[in-house]
Structure formats: C-alpha cells, structure tokens
Amino acid sequence: MPAELTTDLNRAAEFLRRGELVAFATETVYGLGANALDVRAVARVFAAKQRPFFDPLIVHLSSADELNTVVEDVPKIARQLIDQFWPGPLTLVLTKKEIVPDLVTAGLPGVAVRVPDHPQARELIRRSGVPVAAPSANPFGRISPTTAEHVLQHLGNEIDLVLDGGPCRIGVESTVLQIIPEGAPVLLRPGGLTREAIEAEIGPICLPEGSRNESESQTAPGQLPKHYAPQKKLIVAEDWRHIPAGSCVGVLALTFLCREASERFGHIETLSATGDLNEAASNFFAALRRLDDNQKIEVIYATPFPAHGLGLALNDRLARAAR
Ligand code: TXA
Ligand code: MG
C-alpha cells in the first residue's frame, strides 16, 4: 500500500510511537524517521532504503534538553556548538548511552545527534515522545529528497506515512562533526552549516584521517564514495566550454551560462540567478532530479562550485554523485 500523505502532526507522531516509518521535512532534506529505541522499527528503515547495516543513523531530538536520554556526556566544545548552532544543520557524534541500539550506530561507540531547525519536525518528535532515528528519505545511494513528492516518488511503497512540511529550506544534509574521542573535532561530512561558521566559533577542525582534501573519498561511516547519485551518468567538468555539445546533454550550473551555451545543450538547470550558494543548495537536489527524469537527457554534466560556504558541501555531493 502506498504511503499516506498528511499534514496531521498527531497522526504522524502516533505512527512513530507505534513503530511505523514516517518521512518528515527538516530544514536540510526529508528524513525517514523511526523510533530510535525500537530495534524492529530501525531495522525497517534499513530495509526500506536498502541501506547496508554498517552505515549508522542520525538520532533527531526535539530539543537539546533531551540529549541526556541518548548520550553519556556533553564535552565543553559540544556544549558551545549546541548553544550556538542548535536547532540547525549540525550533527554531533557523542558517546552513546546503552539504551541506543547498536543497530542505530552500526556498533560504534558514538551516536550522531541533532535538533532540526524545522518547527514541524521538532513538534513531531516532541509529540511522539521518542528520539527519532532518521536517514535521508531516499533509496540508499540515490538523490536526497527535498519535497514530499520526492519521497513518494522513490519510497512511496516502502513506508507508512509522509508528513508534508513543504520544500526544505537549506537543501543539503547537515554537517557531521565527530566530537569524540577528545581532540580537535573531525568534519565527517560537510553540510548545511559551513566550516567557516564552525571554525569562527571553536577554532580549527580536522578532516578525517587519510583525506587529502574535502572531496576525497573515504570508506568510514558518512564517507561512502558513491552517493547522492542520479540514475544517469554524471560528469564534473571544470568549465562548461569543455562539455561536449548535444541535445542529449544536460547541464547543472551555479548561475546563468551565456546564450551560446544555451544553444549547445539539451537542457540547462541554473541553481541561482545571482550565483548565491545558499539559493543554489536549496535547488540542488531537485534540479539534479529534473535532469535525471528528463527523457531527452542521456548524460549530465555539472560545473564545480566555489570552495567556500555551502560550496564545500555542494562539491562533496557532486563528487560522490559522479563516481
Ligand atoms: O540533514 C541530515 O543530516 C539528514 C536529515 C534527515 O536530518 N539526515 C541524513 O542522514 O543525511 P543520512 O543517514 O543520510 O546521513 C547521515 C550521515 C551518514 O553519512 C552516516 O554515516 C553519518 O551521518 N553517521 C551517522 N551516525 C554516525 C556515527 N555514529 N558515527 C559516524 N558517522 C555517523
Ligand atoms: Mg543520505
């Protein structure tokens, strides 16, 4: 049976409490939520997404006051980040309490937690009365959903309910920062909160060991090389002038290309008329989907983003989508 689409918060909260799967909007992307303390419900999340069990899930809370239900302690640096950036697109990996099932953390000692900056999401979690484990609501490795329709398109038959919260404001997933063990925090995934904003607050953070730059592939959790991928082949080209012309060629570009370009390609998706990276992020996954769904297009080319602000997260998604 296809998932029910609703705006009824109480119904969605009731579904979560009963151990069912509820997709819901956050400020980043739609999440596929389940009661994080119910192993059966969490197992269904992995099954619905066809996600491998070694890739752990983020636990969502309605407020930082609930942290002590799932984490052992909150180091000073985490407290500082929480005070500054929660609710918001920052996920922190902290020492988990025993009550958090190993399935949620893929057997790791740390649990990833965040408080989303979408009032409907926080209210849903609050009313459900449980912490909510939620990966992005897309089949494993595929393009993340930023509208309720996106969720229904690819997971409609695997889940129980979609709580419609409108299009996602930020459009790329949260930044994942590893706080434990002690030492400088490690940026496991660039995301909706910029590295600049974090470093302005707490000083330099590290990249994962072994990574030479932000777009290097990793095999640790959160760093799977192929991800966020369209069905069609995606190629990153440094400059649009290097892209072969053709009516079957689709192009994803930060800002308007010249007239000459528009005549060369089958379809161009422009992410922001003014080249604004925040606007580009909010349009990114939907534009990639449109290219993927466009019958005329056989191959997708994308040009890289400036390497600052949300450009870091966007380049990371592009690089993984292109593998
Ligand atoms: O914005 C977001 O973070 C969205 C919304 C729904 O909150 N969620 C999301 O979840 O993007 P997901 O599962 O698609 O990505 C979570 C990332 C994964 O790359 C995972 O490996 C990493 O966080 N992660 C989760 N738990 C972890 C842990 N205990 N240790 C290290 N990394 C972890
Ligand atoms: Mg995901």
CSV table of C-alpha atoms and ligand atoms in Angstrom, one decimal:
chain,number,residue,atom,x,y,z
A,1,MET,CA,0.0,0.0,0.0
A,2,PRO,CA,1.4,3.4,-0.9
A,3,ALA,CA,2.3,5.8,1.9
A,4,GLU,CA,-0.3,8.2,3.2
A,5,LEU,CA,0.5,11.9,2.6
A,6,THR,CA,-0.6,14.1,5.5
A,7,THR,CA,-0.1,17.3,7.4
A,8,ASP,CA,-1.6,15.8,10.6
A,9,LEU,CA,1.1,16.0,13.2
A,10,ASN,CA,-0.7,14.0,15.8
A,11,ARG,CA,-1.3,11.1,13.4
A,12,ALA,CA,2.4,11.2,12.3
A,13,ALA,CA,3.5,11.2,16.0
A,14,GLU,CA,1.2,8.3,16.7
A,15,PHE,CA,2.6,6.3,13.8
A,16,LEU,CA,6.2,6.9,15.1
A,17,ARG,CA,5.2,5.7,18.6
A,18,ARG,CA,3.7,2.6,17.1
A,19,GLY,CA,7.0,1.7,15.4
A,20,GLU,CA,6.0,2.7,11.9
A,21,LEU,CA,8.0,4.6,9.3
A,22,VAL,CA,7.3,8.3,8.9
A,23,ALA,CA,9.1,10.6,6.4
A,24,PHE,CA,9.2,14.2,7.6
A,25,ALA,CA,10.6,17.5,6.5
A,26,THR,CA,13.7,19.1,8.1
A,27,GLU,CA,15.5,22.3,7.1
A,28,THR,CA,18.1,20.2,5.3
A,29,VAL,CA,16.4,17.3,3.5
A,30,TYR,CA,13.4,14.9,4.2
A,31,GLY,CA,14.2,12.3,6.8
A,32,LEU,CA,12.9,8.7,7.1
A,33,GLY,CA,12.0,8.5,10.7
A,34,ALA,CA,11.6,5.6,13.2
A,35,ASN,CA,11.6,5.3,16.9
A,36,ALA,CA,15.3,5.1,17.6
A,37,LEU,CA,14.8,2.9,20.6
A,38,ASP,CA,12.7,0.3,18.8
A,39,VAL,CA,15.1,-2.1,17.0
A,40,ARG,CA,12.3,-3.5,14.8
A,41,ALA,CA,11.4,-0.1,13.6
A,42,VAL,CA,15.0,0.9,12.9
A,43,ALA,CA,15.5,-2.4,11.0
A,44,ARG,CA,12.6,-1.4,8.8
A,45,VAL,CA,14.4,1.9,7.9
A,46,PHE,CA,17.4,0.0,6.7
A,47,ALA,CA,15.2,-2.4,4.7
A,48,ALA,CA,13.1,0.4,3.1
A,49,LYS,CA,16.2,2.2,2.0
A,50,GLN,CA,18.2,-1.0,1.2
A,51,ARG,CA,20.9,0.6,3.3
A,52,PRO,CA,23.8,-1.5,4.5
A,53,PHE,CA,23.9,-2.1,8.3
A,54,PHE,CA,27.4,-0.6,8.5
A,55,ASP,CA,26.1,2.9,7.8
A,56,PRO,CA,24.8,4.4,11.0
A,57,LEU,CA,21.8,6.7,11.5
A,58,ILE,CA,21.4,10.2,13.0
A,59,VAL,CA,19.2,10.4,16.1
A,60,HIS,CA,16.9,13.5,16.0
A,61,LEU,CA,15.7,15.2,19.2
A,62,SER,CA,13.1,18.0,19.7
A,63,SER,CA,15.5,19.9,22.0
A,64,ALA,CA,19.0,19.9,23.4
A,65,ASP,CA,17.4,19.2,26.8
A,66,GLU,CA,16.7,15.6,25.7
A,67,LEU,CA,20.4,14.9,25.0
A,68,ASN,CA,20.9,13.1,28.2
A,69,THR,CA,18.5,10.4,27.1
A,70,VAL,CA,20.9,9.2,24.4
A,71,VAL,CA,24.4,10.4,25.1
A,72,GLU,CA,26.7,9.8,28.1
A,73,ASP,CA,28.1,13.3,28.5
A,74,VAL,CA,28.4,16.5,26.6
A,75,PRO,CA,32.0,17.8,26.3
A,76,LYS,CA,32.6,21.6,26.7
A,77,ILE,CA,33.2,22.1,23.0
A,78,ALA,CA,30.0,20.3,22.1
A,79,ARG,CA,28.1,22.4,24.5
A,80,GLN,CA,29.5,25.5,22.9
A,81,LEU,CA,28.4,24.3,19.4
A,82,ILE,CA,25.0,23.3,20.6
A,83,ASP,CA,24.4,26.7,22.3
A,84,GLN,CA,25.4,28.5,19.1
A,85,PHE,CA,24.0,26.3,16.3
A,86,TRP,CA,21.0,24.2,17.6
A,87,PRO,CA,18.4,23.9,16.3
A,88,GLY,CA,20.2,23.7,13.0
A,89,PRO,CA,22.0,21.7,10.4
A,90,LEU,CA,24.8,20.4,12.7
A,91,THR,CA,25.1,16.8,13.7
A,92,LEU,CA,27.4,15.9,16.5
A,93,VAL,CA,28.9,12.4,17.2
A,94,LEU,CA,29.0,11.9,21.0
A,95,THR,CA,29.4,8.9,23.3
A,96,LYS,CA,26.2,6.9,23.2
A,97,LYS,CA,24.2,5.6,26.1
A,98,GLU,CA,23.5,1.9,26.3
A,99,ILE,CA,19.8,2.5,25.6
A,100,VAL,CA,20.6,3.4,22.0
A,101,PRO,CA,20.5,0.1,20.0
A,102,ASP,CA,23.8,-0.9,18.3
A,103,LEU,CA,21.8,-1.1,15.0
A,104,VAL,CA,21.4,2.7,15.1
A,105,THR,CA,25.2,3.3,15.5
A,106,ALA,CA,26.4,0.4,13.4
A,107,GLY,CA,28.1,-0.9,16.5
A,108,LEU,CA,30.1,2.2,17.0
A,109,PRO,CA,30.6,3.8,20.5
A,110,GLY,CA,29.4,7.2,19.2
A,111,VAL,CA,25.9,8.2,18.3
A,112,ALA,CA,25.2,11.1,15.8
A,113,VAL,CA,22.6,13.5,17.2
A,114,ARG,CA,20.9,16.7,16.0
A,115,VAL,CA,18.0,19.0,16.7
A,116,PRO,CA,16.5,20.1,13.3
A,117,ASP,CA,15.6,23.7,12.6
A,118,HIS,CA,12.1,23.0,11.3
A,119,PRO,CA,9.3,23.7,13.8
A,120,GLN,CA,7.1,20.9,12.4
A,121,ALA,CA,9.9,18.3,12.8
A,122,ARG,CA,10.6,19.3,16.4
A,123,GLU,CA,6.9,19.3,17.2
A,124,LEU,CA,6.6,15.8,15.6
A,125,ILE,CA,9.5,14.5,17.7
A,126,ARG,CA,8.1,16.1,20.8
A,127,ARG,CA,4.7,14.7,20.4
A,128,SER,CA,6.0,11.2,19.5
A,129,GLY,CA,7.8,11.2,22.9
A,130,VAL,CA,10.8,9.2,21.5
A,131,PRO,CA,14.1,10.1,19.9
A,132,VAL,CA,13.8,9.6,16.1
A,133,ALA,CA,16.4,7.9,14.0
A,134,ALA,CA,16.3,9.3,10.5
A,135,PRO,CA,18.5,8.9,7.5
A,136,SER,CA,17.6,11.0,4.4
A,137,ALA,CA,14.4,9.6,2.9
A,138,ASN,CA,15.8,8.1,-0.4
A,139,PRO,CA,16.8,4.7,-1.5
A,140,PHE,CA,20.5,4.1,-0.5
A,141,GLY,CA,23.0,5.9,-2.6
A,142,ARG,CA,20.4,7.9,-4.5
A,143,ILE,CA,19.4,11.6,-4.7
A,144,SER,CA,18.2,13.1,-1.4
A,145,PRO,CA,14.6,14.3,-1.3
A,146,THR,CA,13.7,18.0,-0.6
A,147,THR,CA,9.9,17.7,-1.1
A,148,ALA,CA,7.2,15.3,0.0
A,149,GLU,CA,6.7,14.3,-3.7
A,150,HIS,CA,10.4,13.3,-4.0
A,151,VAL,CA,9.9,10.9,-1.0
A,152,LEU,CA,6.8,9.4,-2.5
A,153,GLN,CA,8.4,9.0,-5.9
A,154,HIS,CA,11.1,6.6,-4.7
A,155,LEU,CA,10.0,5.3,-1.3
A,156,GLY,CA,6.2,5.6,-1.5
A,157,ASN,CA,5.7,1.8,-1.4
A,158,GLU,CA,8.2,1.1,1.4
A,159,ILE,CA,7.0,3.4,4.1
A,160,ASP,CA,3.8,4.2,6.0
A,161,LEU,CA,3.3,8.0,6.1
A,162,VAL,CA,4.8,11.2,4.7
A,163,LEU,CA,4.3,14.3,6.8
A,164,ASP,CA,4.3,17.2,4.3
A,165,GLY,CA,6.3,20.1,5.6
A,166,GLY,CA,6.9,21.9,2.3
A,167,PRO,CA,10.2,22.2,0.4
A,168,CYS,CA,13.4,22.1,2.5
A,169,ARG,CA,14.9,25.5,3.2
A,170,ILE,CA,18.6,24.5,3.1
A,171,GLY,CA,18.6,21.6,0.7
A,172,VAL,CA,21.8,19.8,1.6
A,173,GLU,CA,22.2,17.5,4.6
A,174,SER,CA,23.6,18.5,8.0
A,175,THR,CA,27.3,18.9,8.7
A,176,VAL,CA,28.5,15.9,10.6
A,177,LEU,CA,31.2,16.6,13.2
A,178,GLN,CA,32.9,13.9,15.3
A,179,ILE,CA,33.5,15.2,18.8
A,180,ILE,CA,34.8,12.0,20.5
A,181,PRO,CA,37.4,10.9,21.3
A,182,GLU,CA,39.0,14.1,22.7
A,183,GLY,CA,41.0,16.4,20.4
A,184,ALA,CA,40.0,18.7,17.6
A,185,PRO,CA,36.6,17.8,16.2
A,186,VAL,CA,36.6,16.0,12.8
A,187,LEU,CA,34.5,17.0,9.9
A,188,LEU,CA,33.0,13.7,8.7
A,189,ARG,CA,30.6,15.3,6.2
A,190,PRO,CA,30.5,19.0,5.0
A,191,GLY,CA,26.9,20.1,5.0
A,192,GLY,CA,24.3,22.8,5.8
A,193,LEU,CA,26.4,24.5,8.5
A,194,THR,CA,29.6,26.0,6.9
A,195,ARG,CA,33.1,25.1,8.0
A,196,GLU,CA,33.8,28.8,8.3
A,197,ALA,CA,30.9,29.3,10.8
A,198,ILE,CA,32.1,26.3,13.0
A,199,GLU,CA,35.7,27.5,13.0
A,200,ALA,CA,34.7,31.0,13.8
A,201,GLU,CA,33.2,29.5,17.0
A,202,ILE,CA,35.6,26.9,18.1
A,203,GLY,CA,38.8,27.3,16.0
A,204,PRO,CA,40.3,24.8,13.5
A,205,ILE,CA,38.6,21.5,12.9
A,206,CYS,CA,40.2,18.5,11.2
A,207,LEU,CA,39.4,16.5,8.1
A,208,PRO,CA,39.2,12.7,8.5
A,209,GLU,CA,42.5,10.9,8.7
A,210,GLY,CA,43.7,9.9,5.2
A,211,SER,CA,41.7,12.5,3.3
A,212,ARG,CA,43.8,14.9,1.3
A,213,ASN,CA,41.1,17.3,0.5
A,214,GLU,CA,37.3,17.8,1.1
A,215,SER,CA,36.3,15.8,-1.9
A,216,GLU,CA,38.5,12.7,-1.4
A,217,SER,CA,36.6,9.5,-1.0
A,218,GLN,CA,36.5,7.6,2.3
A,219,THR,CA,35.2,4.4,3.5
A,220,ALA,CA,34.4,5.3,7.1
A,221,PRO,CA,30.8,6.0,8.1
A,222,GLY,CA,29.4,9.0,6.4
A,223,GLN,CA,32.1,9.0,3.7
A,224,LEU,CA,30.9,6.4,1.3
A,225,PRO,CA,32.4,7.3,-2.1
A,226,LYS,CA,29.4,6.8,-4.3
A,227,HIS,CA,26.3,8.6,-3.0
A,228,TYR,CA,23.6,11.2,-3.8
A,229,ALA,CA,23.7,9.7,-7.3
A,230,PRO,CA,21.3,10.1,-10.3
A,231,GLN,CA,20.5,7.1,-12.4
A,232,LYS,CA,22.2,8.7,-15.4
A,233,LYS,CA,25.9,9.2,-15.7
A,234,LEU,CA,27.1,12.4,-14.1
A,235,ILE,CA,30.4,14.1,-15.1
A,236,VAL,CA,32.1,17.0,-13.4
A,237,ALA,CA,33.6,19.5,-15.9
A,238,GLU,CA,35.9,22.3,-14.7
A,239,ASP,CA,34.4,24.7,-17.3
A,240,TRP,CA,31.2,24.5,-19.4
A,241,ARG,CA,33.3,25.1,-22.5
A,242,HIS,CA,34.8,21.6,-22.0
A,243,ILE,CA,31.4,20.0,-22.2
A,244,PRO,CA,30.6,18.2,-25.5
A,245,ALA,CA,27.6,19.8,-27.3
A,246,GLY,CA,24.5,17.7,-27.8
A,247,SER,CA,20.7,17.7,-27.4
A,248,CYS,CA,21.0,14.7,-25.1
A,249,VAL,CA,23.4,16.6,-22.8
A,250,GLY,CA,22.0,18.1,-19.6
A,251,VAL,CA,24.0,20.7,-17.6
A,252,LEU,CA,23.8,21.7,-13.9
A,253,ALA,CA,25.3,25.1,-13.4
A,254,LEU,CA,25.5,27.5,-10.5
A,255,THR,CA,24.4,30.5,-12.5
A,256,PHE,CA,23.3,31.5,-16.0
A,257,LEU,CA,25.5,30.5,-18.8
A,258,CYS,CA,25.8,32.7,-21.9
A,259,ARG,CA,23.4,32.4,-25.0
A,260,GLU,CA,26.0,30.3,-26.8
A,261,ALA,CA,25.8,27.7,-24.1
A,262,SER,CA,22.1,27.5,-24.0
A,263,GLU,CA,22.1,26.6,-27.7
A,264,ARG,CA,24.7,23.8,-27.2
A,265,PHE,CA,22.9,21.6,-24.7
A,266,GLY,CA,19.6,19.9,-24.4
A,267,HIS,CA,18.7,21.3,-21.0
A,268,ILE,CA,20.5,23.6,-18.5
A,269,GLU,CA,19.5,23.7,-14.8
A,270,THR,CA,20.5,27.0,-13.3
A,271,LEU,CA,20.7,26.9,-9.5
A,272,SER,CA,20.8,30.6,-8.7
A,273,ALA,CA,20.5,33.7,-11.0
A,274,THR,CA,22.8,35.6,-8.8
A,275,GLY,CA,25.3,32.8,-8.1
A,276,ASP,CA,24.2,32.7,-4.4
A,277,LEU,CA,25.4,29.4,-2.8
A,278,ASN,CA,22.6,29.2,-0.3
A,279,GLU,CA,20.0,29.5,-3.0
A,280,ALA,CA,21.9,27.0,-5.1
A,281,ALA,CA,22.0,24.5,-2.3
A,282,SER,CA,18.2,24.8,-1.8
A,283,ASN,CA,17.7,24.0,-5.5
A,284,PHE,CA,20.5,21.4,-6.0
A,285,PHE,CA,18.9,18.0,-5.4
A,286,ALA,CA,15.6,19.0,-7.1
A,287,ALA,CA,17.5,20.2,-10.2
A,288,LEU,CA,19.5,17.0,-10.3
A,289,ARG,CA,16.3,15.0,-10.2
A,290,ARG,CA,14.8,17.0,-13.0
A,291,LEU,CA,17.8,16.3,-15.2
A,292,ASP,CA,17.6,12.6,-14.2
A,293,ASP,CA,13.9,12.4,-15.0
A,294,ASN,CA,14.2,14.3,-18.3
A,295,GLN,CA,13.6,11.8,-21.1
A,296,LYS,CA,15.6,13.8,-23.6
A,297,ILE,CA,18.8,13.8,-21.5
A,298,GLU,CA,21.2,10.9,-21.5
A,299,VAL,CA,24.2,12.3,-19.7
A,300,ILE,CA,24.5,15.1,-17.0
A,301,TYR,CA,27.4,17.4,-16.7
A,302,ALA,CA,28.0,19.7,-13.8
A,303,THR,CA,30.5,22.5,-13.1
A,304,PRO,CA,32.1,22.7,-9.6
A,305,PHE,CA,31.1,25.3,-7.0
A,306,PRO,CA,33.4,28.0,-5.4
A,307,ALA,CA,35.1,26.2,-2.5
A,308,HIS,CA,33.7,28.3,0.3
A,309,GLY,CA,30.4,28.5,2.3
A,310,LEU,CA,27.9,25.9,1.2
A,311,GLY,CA,30.1,25.3,-1.9
A,312,LEU,CA,32.1,22.8,0.2
A,313,ALA,CA,29.0,20.6,0.8
A,314,LEU,CA,27.8,21.0,-2.8
A,315,ASN,CA,31.2,19.9,-4.3
A,316,ASP,CA,31.2,17.0,-1.9
A,317,ARG,CA,27.8,15.9,-3.2
A,318,LEU,CA,28.8,16.4,-6.8
A,319,ALA,CA,32.0,14.4,-6.4
A,320,ARG,CA,30.1,11.5,-4.8
A,321,ALA,CA,27.3,11.6,-7.3
A,322,ALA,CA,29.8,11.5,-10.1
A,323,ARG,CA,31.6,8.3,-9.0
B,1,TXA,O1,20.5,16.6,7.3
B,1,TXA,C1,20.6,15.5,7.7
B,1,TXA,O2,21.6,15.1,8.3
B,1,TXA,C2,19.5,14.5,7.2
B,1,TXA,C3,18.2,14.9,7.9
B,1,TXA,C4,17.1,13.9,7.7
B,1,TXA,O3,18.5,15.1,9.3
B,1,TXA,N1,19.9,13.1,7.5
B,1,TXA,C5,20.9,12.5,6.9
B,1,TXA,O4,21.1,11.2,7.3
B,1,TXA,O5,21.5,13.0,6.0
B,1,TXA,P1,21.9,10.1,6.4
B,1,TXA,O6,21.7,8.8,7.1
B,1,TXA,O7,21.5,10.2,5.0
B,1,TXA,O8,23.4,10.6,6.7
B,1,TXA,C6,23.9,10.5,8.0
B,1,TXA,C7,25.4,10.5,7.9
B,1,TXA,C8,25.9,9.3,7.3
B,1,TXA,O9,26.8,9.6,6.4
B,1,TXA,C9,26.4,8.4,8.4
B,1,TXA,O10,27.4,7.6,8.1
B,1,TXA,C10,26.8,9.5,9.4
B,1,TXA,O11,25.9,10.6,9.3
B,1,TXA,N2,26.7,9.0,10.8
B,1,TXA,C11,25.6,8.6,11.4
B,1,TXA,N3,25.9,8.1,12.6
B,1,TXA,C12,27.2,8.2,12.8
B,1,TXA,C13,28.1,7.7,13.8
B,1,TXA,N4,27.6,7.2,14.9
B,1,TXA,N5,29.4,7.9,13.6
B,1,TXA,C14,29.8,8.5,12.5
B,1,TXA,N6,29.1,8.9,11.5
B,1,TXA,C15,27.7,8.7,11.6
B,2,MG,MG,21.6,10.2,3.0
